[in-house]
PDB file of C-alpha atoms in Angstrom:
ATOM      1  CA  UNK A 775      -5.704 -33.348  66.270  1.00  0.00           C
ATOM      2  CA  UNK A 776      -2.687 -31.628  64.706  1.00  0.00           C
ATOM      3  CA  UNK A 777      -0.429 -33.830  66.846  1.00  0.00           C
ATOM      4  CA  UNK A 778      -2.155 -36.974  65.552  1.00  0.00           C
ATOM      5  CA  UNK A 779      -1.724 -35.880  61.936  1.00  0.00           C
ATOM      6  CA  UNK A 780       1.964 -35.237  62.615  1.00  0.00           C
ATOM      7  CA  UNK A 781       2.284 -38.738  64.133  1.00  0.00           C
ATOM      8  CA  UNK A 782       0.604 -40.278  61.102  1.00  0.00           C
ATOM      9  CA  UNK A 783       3.007 -38.567  58.687  1.00  0.00           C
ATOM     10  CA  UNK A 784       6.002 -39.518  60.841  1.00  0.00           C
ATOM     11  CA  UNK A 785       4.868 -43.145  60.950  1.00  0.00           C
ATOM     12  CA  UNK A 786       4.750 -43.366  57.165  1.00  0.00           C
ATOM     13  CA  UNK A 787       8.137 -41.656  56.792  1.00  0.00           C
ATOM     14  CA  UNK A 788       9.909 -43.498  59.627  1.00  0.00           C
ATOM     15  CA  UNK A 789      13.318 -45.037  59.076  1.00  0.00           C
ATOM     16  CA  UNK A 790      16.082 -46.279  61.336  1.00  0.00           C
ATOM     17  CA  UNK A 791      19.636 -45.385  60.373  1.00  0.00           C
ATOM     18  CA  UNK A 792      22.920 -47.123  61.239  1.00  0.00           C
ATOM     19  CA  UNK A 793      23.585 -44.198  63.608  1.00  0.00           C
ATOM     20  CA  UNK A 794      20.286 -44.966  65.351  1.00  0.00           C
ATOM     21  CA  UNK A 795      21.293 -48.635  65.687  1.00  0.00           C
ATOM     22  CA  UNK A 796      24.584 -47.574  67.290  1.00  0.00           C
ATOM     23  CA  UNK A 797      22.666 -45.310  69.679  1.00  0.00           C
ATOM     24  CA  UNK A 798      20.333 -48.164  70.692  1.00  0.00           C
ATOM     25  CA  UNK A 799      23.301 -50.458  71.301  1.00  0.00           C
ATOM     26  CA  UNK A 800      24.910 -47.907  73.599  1.00  0.00           C
ATOM     27  CA  UNK A 801      21.923 -47.937  75.953  1.00  0.00           C
ATOM     28  CA  UNK A 802      20.203 -51.322  75.699  1.00  0.00           C
ATOM     29  CA  UNK A 803      21.356 -54.726  76.898  1.00  0.00           C
ATOM     30  CA  UNK A 804      21.357 -57.578  74.390  1.00  0.00           C
ATOM     31  CA  UNK A 805      17.995 -58.883  75.642  1.00  0.00           C
ATOM     32  CA  UNK A 806      16.492 -55.392  75.627  1.00  0.00           C
ATOM     33  CA  UNK A 807      17.823 -54.829  72.115  1.00  0.00           C
ATOM     34  CA  UNK A 808      16.104 -58.049  70.982  1.00  0.00           C
ATOM     35  CA  UNK A 809      12.779 -56.827  72.384  1.00  0.00           C
ATOM     36  CA  UNK A 810      13.320 -53.395  70.852  1.00  0.00           C
ATOM     37  CA  UNK A 811      14.058 -54.980  67.472  1.00  0.00           C
ATOM     38  CA  UNK A 812      10.711 -56.780  67.773  1.00  0.00           C
ATOM     39  CA  UNK A 813       8.866 -53.476  67.393  1.00  0.00           C
ATOM     40  CA  UNK A 814       7.877 -52.002  64.050  1.00  0.00           C
ATOM     41  CA  UNK A 815      10.195 -49.454  62.449  1.00  0.00           C
ATOM     42  CA  UNK A 816       7.519 -46.833  63.137  1.00  0.00           C
ATOM     43  CA  UNK A 817       7.501 -47.617  66.858  1.00  0.00           C
ATOM     44  CA  UNK A 818      11.299 -47.761  66.997  1.00  0.00           C
ATOM     45  CA  UNK A 819      11.433 -44.362  65.282  1.00  0.00           C
ATOM     46  CA  UNK A 820       8.898 -42.982  67.771  1.00  0.00           C
ATOM     47  CA  UNK A 821      10.934 -44.310  70.705  1.00  0.00           C
ATOM     48  CA  UNK A 822      14.115 -42.779  69.258  1.00  0.00           C
ATOM     49  CA  UNK A 823      12.372 -39.396  69.045  1.00  0.00           C
ATOM     50  CA  UNK A 824      11.154 -39.782  72.639  1.00  0.00           C
ATOM     51  CA  UNK A 825      14.738 -40.596  73.704  1.00  0.00           C
ATOM     52  CA  UNK A 826      16.023 -37.462  71.951  1.00  0.00           C
ATOM     53  CA  UNK A 827      13.422 -35.323  73.695  1.00  0.00           C
ATOM     54  CA  UNK A 828      13.926 -36.899  77.120  1.00  0.00           C
ATOM     55  CA  UNK A 829      17.638 -36.088  76.902  1.00  0.00           C
ATOM     56  CA  UNK A 830      16.783 -32.509  75.981  1.00  0.00           C
ATOM     57  CA  UNK A 831      14.288 -32.225  78.861  1.00  0.00           C
ATOM     58  CA  UNK A 832      16.817 -33.665  81.337  1.00  0.00           C
ATOM     59  CA  UNK A 833      19.655 -31.411  80.217  1.00  0.00           C
ATOM     60  CA  UNK A 834      21.310 -29.714  83.185  1.00  0.00           C
ATOM     61  CA  UNK A 835      19.370 -31.702  85.784  1.00  0.00           C
ATOM     62  CA  UNK A 836      21.397 -33.388  88.503  1.00  0.00           C
ATOM     63  CA  UNK A 837      18.442 -35.373  89.869  1.00  0.00           C
ATOM     64  CA  UNK A 838      18.173 -37.832  86.969  1.00  0.00           C
ATOM     65  CA  UNK A 839      20.199 -40.663  85.459  1.00  0.00           C
ATOM     66  CA  UNK A 840      20.214 -39.889  81.732  1.00  0.00           C
ATOM     67  CA  UNK A 841      21.230 -43.436  80.817  1.00  0.00           C
ATOM     68  CA  UNK A 842      18.205 -44.788  82.691  1.00  0.00           C
ATOM     69  CA  UNK A 843      15.937 -42.171  81.091  1.00  0.00           C
ATOM     70  CA  UNK A 844      17.020 -43.182  77.591  1.00  0.00           C
ATOM     71  CA  UNK A 845      16.392 -46.858  78.375  1.00  0.00           C
ATOM     72  CA  UNK A 846      12.894 -45.921  79.611  1.00  0.00           C
ATOM     73  CA  UNK A 847      12.263 -43.932  76.439  1.00  0.00           C
ATOM     74  CA  UNK A 848      13.490 -46.672  74.122  1.00  0.00           C
ATOM     75  CA  UNK A 849      11.542 -49.414  75.902  1.00  0.00           C
ATOM     76  CA  UNK A 850       8.324 -47.636  76.891  1.00  0.00           C
ATOM     77  CA  UNK A 851       6.355 -49.007  73.901  1.00  0.00           C
ATOM     78  CA  UNK A 852       8.006 -52.438  73.689  1.00  0.00           C
ATOM     79  CA  UNK A 853       4.562 -53.994  74.251  1.00  0.00           C
ATOM     80  CA  UNK A 854       3.730 -52.995  70.680  1.00  0.00           C
ATOM     81  CA  UNK A 855       5.122 -55.902  68.654  1.00  0.00           C
ATOM     82  CA  UNK A 856       5.985 -55.798  64.937  1.00  0.00           C
ATOM     83  CA  UNK A 857       3.221 -57.344  62.823  1.00  0.00           C
ATOM     84  CA  UNK A 858       0.758 -57.259  65.711  1.00  0.00           C
ATOM     85  CA  UNK A 859      -1.123 -54.222  64.381  1.00  0.00           C
ATOM     86  CA  UNK A 860      -0.966 -52.613  60.953  1.00  0.00           C
ATOM     87  CA  UNK A 861      -0.167 -48.916  60.721  1.00  0.00           C
ATOM     88  CA  UNK A 862      -3.616 -48.366  59.249  1.00  0.00           C
ATOM     89  CA  UNK A 863      -5.406 -50.191  62.113  1.00  0.00           C
ATOM     90  CA  UNK A 864      -3.264 -48.325  64.638  1.00  0.00           C
ATOM     91  CA  UNK A 865      -4.206 -45.017  62.999  1.00  0.00           C
ATOM     92  CA  UNK A 866      -7.911 -45.850  63.133  1.00  0.00           C
ATOM     93  CA  UNK A 867      -7.572 -46.997  66.756  1.00  0.00           C
ATOM     94  CA  UNK A 868      -5.880 -43.728  67.749  1.00  0.00           C
ATOM     95  CA  UNK A 869      -8.609 -41.701  66.016  1.00  0.00           C
ATOM     96  CA  UNK A 870     -11.377 -43.770  67.617  1.00  0.00           C
ATOM     97  CA  UNK A 871      -9.793 -43.250  71.019  1.00  0.00           C
ATOM     98  CA  UNK A 872      -9.480 -39.518  70.338  1.00  0.00           C
ATOM     99  CA  UNK A 873     -13.126 -39.063  69.320  1.00  0.00           C
ATOM    100  CA  UNK A 874     -14.781 -41.829  71.395  1.00  0.00           C
ATOM    101  CA  UNK A 875     -12.510 -42.749  74.318  1.00  0.00           C
ATOM    102  CA  UNK A 876     -15.123 -44.579  76.409  1.00  0.00           C
ATOM    103  CA  UNK A 877     -16.492 -46.658  73.560  1.00  0.00           C
ATOM    104  CA  UNK A 878     -13.001 -47.435  72.268  1.00  0.00           C
ATOM    105  CA  UNK A 879     -11.967 -49.011  75.557  1.00  0.00           C
ATOM    106  CA  UNK A 880     -15.177 -51.057  75.616  1.00  0.00           C
ATOM    107  CA  UNK A 881     -14.567 -52.278  72.041  1.00  0.00           C
ATOM    108  CA  UNK A 882     -10.952 -53.306  72.701  1.00  0.00           C
ATOM    109  CA  UNK A 883     -10.393 -57.082  72.474  1.00  0.00           C
ATOM    110  CA  UNK A 884      -7.270 -59.167  72.130  1.00  0.00           C
ATOM    111  CA  UNK A 885      -7.077 -61.434  69.111  1.00  0.00           C
ATOM    112  CA  UNK A 886      -6.848 -60.998  65.375  1.00  0.00           C
ATOM    113  CA  UNK A 887      -8.848 -62.444  62.492  1.00  0.00           C
ATOM    114  CA  UNK A 888     -11.502 -60.498  60.645  1.00  0.00           C
ATOM    115  CA  UNK A 889     -11.155 -56.812  59.793  1.00  0.00           C
ATOM    116  CA  UNK A 890     -13.240 -55.934  62.874  1.00  0.00           C
ATOM    117  CA  UNK A 891     -11.204 -58.305  65.068  1.00  0.00           C
ATOM    118  CA  UNK A 892      -7.997 -56.647  63.864  1.00  0.00           C
ATOM    119  CA  UNK A 893      -9.337 -53.197  64.687  1.00  0.00           C
ATOM    120  CA  UNK A 894     -10.471 -54.328  68.128  1.00  0.00           C
ATOM    121  CA  UNK A 895      -7.036 -55.876  68.645  1.00  0.00           C
ATOM    122  CA  UNK A 896      -5.414 -52.564  67.659  1.00  0.00           C
ATOM    123  CA  UNK A 897      -7.512 -50.855  70.336  1.00  0.00           C
ATOM    124  CA  UNK A 898      -6.427 -53.518  72.839  1.00  0.00           C
ATOM    125  CA  UNK A 899      -2.756 -52.897  72.021  1.00  0.00           C
ATOM    126  CA  UNK A 900      -3.332 -49.142  72.251  1.00  0.00           C
ATOM    127  CA  UNK A 901      -4.702 -49.457  75.787  1.00  0.00           C
ATOM    128  CA  UNK A 902      -2.686 -52.392  77.134  1.00  0.00           C
ATOM    129  CA  UNK A 903       0.769 -52.145  75.527  1.00  0.00           C
ATOM    130  CA  UNK A 904       2.306 -50.849  78.781  1.00  0.00           C
ATOM    131  CA  UNK A 905       1.261 -54.019  80.636  1.00  0.00           C
ATOM    132  CA  UNK A 906       2.348 -56.188  77.712  1.00  0.00           C
ATOM    133  CA  UNK A 907       5.714 -54.426  77.728  1.00  0.00           C
ATOM    134  CA  UNK A 908       6.147 -54.981  81.462  1.00  0.00           C
ATOM    135  CA  UNK A 909       5.510 -58.717  81.020  1.00  0.00           C
ATOM    136  CA  UNK A 910       8.107 -58.943  78.230  1.00  0.00           C
ATOM    137  CA  UNK A 911      10.678 -56.903  80.148  1.00  0.00           C
ATOM    138  CA  UNK A 912      10.099 -58.873  83.359  1.00  0.00           C
ATOM    139  CA  UNK A 913      10.887 -62.098  81.464  1.00  0.00           C
ATOM    140  CA  UNK A 914      14.379 -60.793  80.646  1.00  0.00           C
ATOM    141  CA  UNK A 915      15.099 -59.589  84.187  1.00  0.00           C
ATOM    142  CA  UNK A 916      14.659 -55.831  83.742  1.00  0.00           C
ATOM    143  CA  UNK A 917      14.854 -53.890  87.001  1.00  0.00           C
ATOM    144  CA  UNK A 918      11.654 -53.057  88.873  1.00  0.00           C
ATOM    145  CA  UNK A 919      12.010 -49.265  88.580  1.00  0.00           C
ATOM    146  CA  UNK A 920      12.019 -49.425  84.775  1.00  0.00           C
ATOM    147  CA  UNK A 921       9.080 -51.872  84.854  1.00  0.00           C
ATOM    148  CA  UNK A 922       7.075 -49.428  86.994  1.00  0.00           C
ATOM    149  CA  UNK A 923       7.790 -46.547  84.618  1.00  0.00           C
ATOM    150  CA  UNK A 924       6.931 -48.509  81.459  1.00  0.00           C
ATOM    151  CA  UNK A 925       3.779 -49.857  83.098  1.00  0.00           C
ATOM    152  CA  UNK A 926       2.636 -46.422  84.266  1.00  0.00           C
ATOM    153  CA  UNK A 927       3.456 -44.194  81.329  1.00  0.00           C
ATOM    154  CA  UNK A 928      -0.185 -43.946  80.157  1.00  0.00           C
ATOM    155  CA  UNK A 929      -1.742 -43.671  83.619  1.00  0.00           C
ATOM    156  CA  UNK A 930      -2.952 -40.390  85.068  1.00  0.00           C
ATOM    157  CA  UNK A 931      -0.117 -38.345  86.552  1.00  0.00           C
ATOM    158  CA  UNK A 932       0.177 -38.286  90.325  1.00  0.00           C
ATOM    159  CA  UNK A 933       2.120 -35.878  92.493  1.00  0.00           C
ATOM    160  CA  UNK A 934       4.430 -38.608  93.815  1.00  0.00           C
ATOM    161  CA  UNK A 935       5.374 -39.945  90.363  1.00  0.00           C
ATOM    162  CA  UNK A 936       9.143 -40.337  89.959  1.00  0.00           C
ATOM    163  CA  UNK A 937      10.928 -37.671  87.933  1.00  0.00           C
ATOM    164  CA  UNK A 938      11.853 -40.266  85.290  1.00  0.00           C
ATOM    165  CA  UNK A 939       8.160 -41.048  84.710  1.00  0.00           C
ATOM    166  CA  UNK A 940       7.259 -37.355  84.544  1.00  0.00           C
ATOM    167  CA  UNK A 941       9.980 -36.721  81.959  1.00  0.00           C
ATOM    168  CA  UNK A 942       8.989 -39.795  79.927  1.00  0.00           C
ATOM    169  CA  UNK A 943       5.384 -38.608  79.772  1.00  0.00           C
ATOM    170  CA  UNK A 944       6.482 -35.140  78.665  1.00  0.00           C
ATOM    171  CA  UNK A 945       8.783 -36.525  75.971  1.00  0.00           C
ATOM    172  CA  UNK A 946       6.150 -39.032  74.797  1.00  0.00           C
ATOM    173  CA  UNK A 947       3.538 -36.264  74.596  1.00  0.00           C
ATOM    174  CA  UNK A 948       5.854 -34.292  72.322  1.00  0.00           C
ATOM    175  CA  UNK A 949       5.858 -37.194  69.868  1.00  0.00           C
TER     176      UNK A 949
END
């Protein structure tokens, strides 16, 4: 629960600096940058923190491509689109999933409208943003390996998972 409170505070205090923008431009293609820019500032800030941590986790490892890892970190939540879910609805969805994971998945529905519809949509985005991100990234020609990692980052870990996916999960869990 402490982690969720930390995330909530970070979301409300999130900001993207010109230095962050330069960092994003060093790693993302123009099309990827456009998708990244379509996320909320809070999600961009989260992805920047994940990128920082993935670089730290990969430090000194010869078996990983740090450039690829940063792209994975920056794009892993690209299925969360700006304006799609309010910070408040996202917060409630995360708490519902924390306390009632089975019911939350059953309540998830795509589509906005009433207050309840918006909350159900927030749950849908919470559970299905990896698949939404894969669809968006596939449209711009992103390589299959990155698509697999983005699409799998919330799935249960398996022994044969690629190192990049393992590191992304670790970095995401830290944030």
